[in-house]
Tab-separated table of C-alpha atoms in Angstrom:
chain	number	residue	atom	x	y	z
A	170	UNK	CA	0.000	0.000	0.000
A	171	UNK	CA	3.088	2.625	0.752
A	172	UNK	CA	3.283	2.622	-3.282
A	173	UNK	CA	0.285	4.878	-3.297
A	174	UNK	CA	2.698	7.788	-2.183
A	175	UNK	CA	4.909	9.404	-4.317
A	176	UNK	CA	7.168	9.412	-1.245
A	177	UNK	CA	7.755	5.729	-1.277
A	178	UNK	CA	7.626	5.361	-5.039
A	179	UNK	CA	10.587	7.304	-5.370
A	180	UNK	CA	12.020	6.030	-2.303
A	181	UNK	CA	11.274	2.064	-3.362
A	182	UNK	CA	11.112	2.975	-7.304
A	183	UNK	CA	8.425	0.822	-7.552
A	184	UNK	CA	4.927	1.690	-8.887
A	185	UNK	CA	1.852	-0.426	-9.166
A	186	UNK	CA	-0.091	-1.921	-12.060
A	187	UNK	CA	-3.621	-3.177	-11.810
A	188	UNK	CA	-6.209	-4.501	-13.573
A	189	UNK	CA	-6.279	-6.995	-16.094
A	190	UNK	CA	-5.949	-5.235	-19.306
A	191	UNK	CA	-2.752	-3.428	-17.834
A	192	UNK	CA	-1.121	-6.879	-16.624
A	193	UNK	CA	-1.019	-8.323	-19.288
A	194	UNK	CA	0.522	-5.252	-21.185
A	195	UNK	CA	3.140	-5.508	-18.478
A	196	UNK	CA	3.416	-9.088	-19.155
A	197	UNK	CA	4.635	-8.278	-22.946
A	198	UNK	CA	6.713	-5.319	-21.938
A	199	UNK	CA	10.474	-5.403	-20.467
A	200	UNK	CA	9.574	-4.229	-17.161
A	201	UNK	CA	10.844	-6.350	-14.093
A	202	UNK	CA	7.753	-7.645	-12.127
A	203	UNK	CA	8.443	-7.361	-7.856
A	204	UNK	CA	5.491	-9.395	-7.491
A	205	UNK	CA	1.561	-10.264	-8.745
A	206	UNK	CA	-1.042	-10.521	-6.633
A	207	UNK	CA	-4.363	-12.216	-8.280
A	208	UNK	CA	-7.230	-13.736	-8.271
A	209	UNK	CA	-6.850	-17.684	-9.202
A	210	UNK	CA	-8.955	-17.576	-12.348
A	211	UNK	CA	-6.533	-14.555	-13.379
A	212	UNK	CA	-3.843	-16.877	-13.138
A	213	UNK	CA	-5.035	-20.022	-14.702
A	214	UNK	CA	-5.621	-18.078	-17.501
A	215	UNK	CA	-2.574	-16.363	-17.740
A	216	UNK	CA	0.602	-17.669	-15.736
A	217	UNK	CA	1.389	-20.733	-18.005
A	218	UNK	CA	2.411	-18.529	-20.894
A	219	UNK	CA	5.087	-16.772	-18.358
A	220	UNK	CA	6.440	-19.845	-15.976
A	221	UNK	CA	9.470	-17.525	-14.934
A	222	UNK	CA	6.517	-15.387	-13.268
A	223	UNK	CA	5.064	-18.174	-10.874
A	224	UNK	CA	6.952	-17.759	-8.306
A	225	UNK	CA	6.206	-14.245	-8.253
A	226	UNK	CA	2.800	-15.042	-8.397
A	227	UNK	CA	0.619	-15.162	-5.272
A	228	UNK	CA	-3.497	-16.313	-5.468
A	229	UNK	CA	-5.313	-13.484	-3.374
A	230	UNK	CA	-9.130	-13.126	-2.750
A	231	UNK	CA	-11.500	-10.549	-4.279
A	232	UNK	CA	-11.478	-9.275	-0.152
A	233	UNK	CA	-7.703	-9.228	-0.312
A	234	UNK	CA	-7.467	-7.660	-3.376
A	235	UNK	CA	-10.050	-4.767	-2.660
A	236	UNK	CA	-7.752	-3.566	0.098
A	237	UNK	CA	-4.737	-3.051	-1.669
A	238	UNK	CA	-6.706	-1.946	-5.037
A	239	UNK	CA	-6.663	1.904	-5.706
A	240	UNK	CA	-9.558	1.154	-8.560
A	241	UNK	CA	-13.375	1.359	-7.144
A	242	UNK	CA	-14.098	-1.784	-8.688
A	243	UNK	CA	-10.632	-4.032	-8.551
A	244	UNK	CA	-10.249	-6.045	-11.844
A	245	UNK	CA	-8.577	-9.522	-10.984
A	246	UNK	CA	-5.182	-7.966	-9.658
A	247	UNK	CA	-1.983	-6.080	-9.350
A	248	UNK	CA	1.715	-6.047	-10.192
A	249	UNK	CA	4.158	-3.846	-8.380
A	250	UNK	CA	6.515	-3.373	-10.599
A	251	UNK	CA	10.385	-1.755	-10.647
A	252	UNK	CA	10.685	1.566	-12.052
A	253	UNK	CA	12.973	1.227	-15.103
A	254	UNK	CA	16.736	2.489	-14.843
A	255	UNK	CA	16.603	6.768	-15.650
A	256	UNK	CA	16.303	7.269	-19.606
A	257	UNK	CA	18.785	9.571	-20.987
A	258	UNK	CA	16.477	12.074	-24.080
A	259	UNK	CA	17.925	11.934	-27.484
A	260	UNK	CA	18.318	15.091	-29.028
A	261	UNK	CA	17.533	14.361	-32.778
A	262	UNK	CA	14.319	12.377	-32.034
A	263	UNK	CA	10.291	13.545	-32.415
A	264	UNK	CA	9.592	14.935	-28.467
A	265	UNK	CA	6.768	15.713	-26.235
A	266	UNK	CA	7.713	18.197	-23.967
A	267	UNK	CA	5.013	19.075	-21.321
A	268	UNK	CA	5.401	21.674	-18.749
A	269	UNK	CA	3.710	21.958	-15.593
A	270	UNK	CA	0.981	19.272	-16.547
A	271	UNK	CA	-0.429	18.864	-13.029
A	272	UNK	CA	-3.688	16.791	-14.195
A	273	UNK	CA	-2.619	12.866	-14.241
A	274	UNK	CA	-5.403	11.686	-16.541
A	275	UNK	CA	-4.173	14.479	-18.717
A	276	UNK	CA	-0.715	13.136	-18.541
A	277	UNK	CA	-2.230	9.327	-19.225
A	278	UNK	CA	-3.970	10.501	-22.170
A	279	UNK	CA	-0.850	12.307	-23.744
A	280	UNK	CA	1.003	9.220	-23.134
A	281	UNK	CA	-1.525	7.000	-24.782
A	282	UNK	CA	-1.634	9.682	-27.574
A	283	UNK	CA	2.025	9.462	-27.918
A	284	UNK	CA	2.063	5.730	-28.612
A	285	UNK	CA	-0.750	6.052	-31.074
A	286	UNK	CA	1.503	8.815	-33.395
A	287	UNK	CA	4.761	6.891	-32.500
A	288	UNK	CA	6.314	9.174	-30.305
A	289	UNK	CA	8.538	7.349	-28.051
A	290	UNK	CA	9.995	10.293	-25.984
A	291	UNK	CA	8.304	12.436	-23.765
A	292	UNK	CA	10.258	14.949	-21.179
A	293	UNK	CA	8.361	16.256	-18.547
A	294	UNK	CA	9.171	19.639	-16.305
A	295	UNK	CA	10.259	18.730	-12.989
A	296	UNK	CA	6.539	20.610	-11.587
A	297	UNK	CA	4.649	17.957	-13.635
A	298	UNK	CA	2.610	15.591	-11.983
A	299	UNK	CA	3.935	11.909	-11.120
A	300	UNK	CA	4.004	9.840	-14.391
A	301	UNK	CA	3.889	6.498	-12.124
A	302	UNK	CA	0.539	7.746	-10.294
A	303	UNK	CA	-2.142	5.524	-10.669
A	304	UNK	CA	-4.168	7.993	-12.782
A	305	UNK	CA	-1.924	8.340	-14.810
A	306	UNK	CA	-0.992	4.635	-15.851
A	307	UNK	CA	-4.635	3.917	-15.973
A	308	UNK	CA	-5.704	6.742	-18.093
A	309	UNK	CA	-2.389	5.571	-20.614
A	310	UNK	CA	-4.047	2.359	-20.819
A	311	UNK	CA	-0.427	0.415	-21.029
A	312	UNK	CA	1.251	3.325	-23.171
A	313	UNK	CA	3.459	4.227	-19.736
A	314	UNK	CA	4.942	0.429	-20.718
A	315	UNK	CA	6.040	1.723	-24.482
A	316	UNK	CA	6.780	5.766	-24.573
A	317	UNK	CA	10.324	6.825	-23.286
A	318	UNK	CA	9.714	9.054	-19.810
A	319	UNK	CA	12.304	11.530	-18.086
A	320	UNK	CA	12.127	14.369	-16.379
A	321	UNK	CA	14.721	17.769	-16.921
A	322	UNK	CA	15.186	20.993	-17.590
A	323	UNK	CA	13.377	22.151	-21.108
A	324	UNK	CA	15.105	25.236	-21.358
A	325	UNK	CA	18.310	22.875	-21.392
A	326	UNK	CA	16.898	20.190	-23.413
A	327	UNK	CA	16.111	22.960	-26.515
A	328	UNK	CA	19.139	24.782	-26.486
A	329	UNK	CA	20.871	21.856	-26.993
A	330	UNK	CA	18.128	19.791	-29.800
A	331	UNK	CA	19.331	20.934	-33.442
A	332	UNK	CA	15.071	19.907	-34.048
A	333	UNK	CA	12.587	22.366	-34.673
A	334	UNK	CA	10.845	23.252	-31.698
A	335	UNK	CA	7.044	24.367	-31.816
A	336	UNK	CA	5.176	25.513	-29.205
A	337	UNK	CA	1.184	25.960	-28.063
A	338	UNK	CA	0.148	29.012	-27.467
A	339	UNK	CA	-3.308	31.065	-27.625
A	340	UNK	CA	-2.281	34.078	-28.883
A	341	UNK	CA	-0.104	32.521	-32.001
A	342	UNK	CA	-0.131	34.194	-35.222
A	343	UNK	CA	0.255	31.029	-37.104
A	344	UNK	CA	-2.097	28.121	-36.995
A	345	UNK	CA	-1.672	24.154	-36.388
A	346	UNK	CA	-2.909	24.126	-40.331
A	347	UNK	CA	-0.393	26.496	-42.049
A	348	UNK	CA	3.034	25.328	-40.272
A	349	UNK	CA	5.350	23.650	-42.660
A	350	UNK	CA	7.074	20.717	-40.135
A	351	UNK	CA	10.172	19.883	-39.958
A	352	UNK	CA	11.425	16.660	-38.590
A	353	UNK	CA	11.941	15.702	-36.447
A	354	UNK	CA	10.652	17.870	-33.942
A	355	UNK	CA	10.080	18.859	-30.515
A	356	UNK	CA	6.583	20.193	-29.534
A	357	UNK	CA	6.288	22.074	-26.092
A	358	UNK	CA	2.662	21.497	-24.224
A	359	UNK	CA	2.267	23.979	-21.058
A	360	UNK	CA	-0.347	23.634	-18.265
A	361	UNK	CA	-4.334	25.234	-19.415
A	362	UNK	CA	-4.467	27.872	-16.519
A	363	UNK	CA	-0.722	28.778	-17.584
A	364	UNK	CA	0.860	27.858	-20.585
A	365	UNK	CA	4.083	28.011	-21.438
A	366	UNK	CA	6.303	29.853	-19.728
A	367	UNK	CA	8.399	32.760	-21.189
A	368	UNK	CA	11.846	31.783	-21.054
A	369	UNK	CA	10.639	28.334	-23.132
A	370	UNK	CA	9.170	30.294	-25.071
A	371	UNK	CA	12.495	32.189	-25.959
A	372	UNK	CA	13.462	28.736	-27.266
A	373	UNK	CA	10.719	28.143	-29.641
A	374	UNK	CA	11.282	28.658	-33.357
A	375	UNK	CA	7.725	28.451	-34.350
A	376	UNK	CA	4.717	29.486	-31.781
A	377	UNK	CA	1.640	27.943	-32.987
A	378	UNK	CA	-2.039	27.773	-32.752
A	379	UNK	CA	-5.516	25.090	-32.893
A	380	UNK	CA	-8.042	27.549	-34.869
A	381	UNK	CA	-11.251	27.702	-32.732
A	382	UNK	CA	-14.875	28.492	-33.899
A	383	UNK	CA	-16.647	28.525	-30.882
A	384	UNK	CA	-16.599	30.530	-27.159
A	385	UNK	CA	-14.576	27.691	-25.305
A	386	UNK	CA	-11.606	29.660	-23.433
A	387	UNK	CA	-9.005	26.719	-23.958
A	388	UNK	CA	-8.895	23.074	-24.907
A	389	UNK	CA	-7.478	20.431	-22.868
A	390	UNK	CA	-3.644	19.555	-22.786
A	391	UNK	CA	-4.314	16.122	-24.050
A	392	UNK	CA	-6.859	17.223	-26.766
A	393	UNK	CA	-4.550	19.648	-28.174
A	394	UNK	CA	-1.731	17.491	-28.491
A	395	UNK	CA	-3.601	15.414	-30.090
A	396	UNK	CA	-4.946	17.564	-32.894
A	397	UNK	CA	-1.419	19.225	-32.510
A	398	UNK	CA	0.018	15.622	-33.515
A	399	UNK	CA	-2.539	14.883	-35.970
A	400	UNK	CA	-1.401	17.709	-38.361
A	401	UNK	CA	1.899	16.846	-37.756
A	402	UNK	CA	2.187	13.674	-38.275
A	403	UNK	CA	-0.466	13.878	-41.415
A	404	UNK	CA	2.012	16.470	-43.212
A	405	UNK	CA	4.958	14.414	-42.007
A	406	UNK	CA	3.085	11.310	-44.274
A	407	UNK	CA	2.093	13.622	-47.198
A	408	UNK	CA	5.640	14.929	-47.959
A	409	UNK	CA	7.073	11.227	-47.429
């Protein structure tokens, strides 16, 4: 249960994995398993394809399994699982930068979106939320198993990228639509109540916009990486 807290997270680097569409992602990924805890028709099912795993295995009870489950409904068990060795960014690769993303689904969702468009590297500003909260890894439905996570200093990481960096911004003279991409690239994501920050911004060859037809004062981070990621990638396959 101490894997709840951030606190012990970093302090065990563990993190926990639960239900059963997320084990057995993290069966099929290169993570190293601490330990499963199940529900016997979970591992009949399952644990015969990975015999290296039984002994990690242990049968719990639906009970059992409700105490230690952070989901409202518990879905036949949980894996707490080592935190993977600190990734080192590479500077001439397509890159999510988010800063000060403090919403975990939002950070789930980017992830997920991420592995969807085939970015594999995300760097996140040391005020974002926890990428190994349980929000998080559920709203990224397994994509915290595939996408490339660190956290740094952005200002660093674009002075030193020879990319193209783009940036999201509200008051942008350019849209999403009319920006020729280059790639690869680095796009920067800031909080909704914020943005990005100025001295990021000073970084930024190319501020950018989503064209809006409605009254809505802002989109979500997720949604407008998305659509951000749509054009991009769509113009990246065009000129291919």
């Amino acid at each position: 249960q101490s894997v709840r807290l951030k606190k012990y997270r970093q302090e065990h680097r563990l993190f926990m994995v639960e239900g059963a569409k997320l084990l057995q992602e993290l069966l099929l990924s290169s993570f190293t398993i601490r330990k499963i805890f199940a529900l016997p028709d979970w591992i009949k099912q399952n644990i015969a394809d990975y015999p290296n795993l039984t002994a990690l295995t242990e049968s719990i009870d639906e009970i059992d399994l409700k105490k230690v489950s952070q989901l409202i409904t518990p879905n036949q068990g949980l894996a707490i699982v080592e935190m993977p060795k600190e990734y080192s960014p590479k500077l001439d690769v397509n890159t999510i930068l988010l800063s000060s993303i403090n919403d975990p689904g939002n950070l789930g969702t980017i992830l997920r979106i991420c592995d969807w468009y085939g970015i594999d590297q995300i760097i996140l500003s040391e005020d974002c939320v926890d990428e190994y909260n349980y929000k998080t890894i559920q709203a990224s439905m397994g994509s915290i198993l595939r996408v490339n996570v660190c956290r740094g200093d952005l200002n660093r990481f674009l002075i030193e990228s020879s990319c193209t960096s783009y940036g999201a911004s509200l008051d942008a003279s350019v849209s999403v639509w009319e920006t020729k991409i280059s790639s690869p690239f680095n796009l920067v994501i800031g909080s909704e109540s914020h943005g990005i920050s100025e001295d990021i911004m000073a970084h930024l060859q190319q501020k950018i916009r989503i064209p809006g037809f409605g009254i809505a004062e802002s989109l979500n981070a997720a949604v407008a990486t998305g659509i951000i990621l749509d054009n991009f990638i769509r113009k990246m396959q065009l000129e291919l």
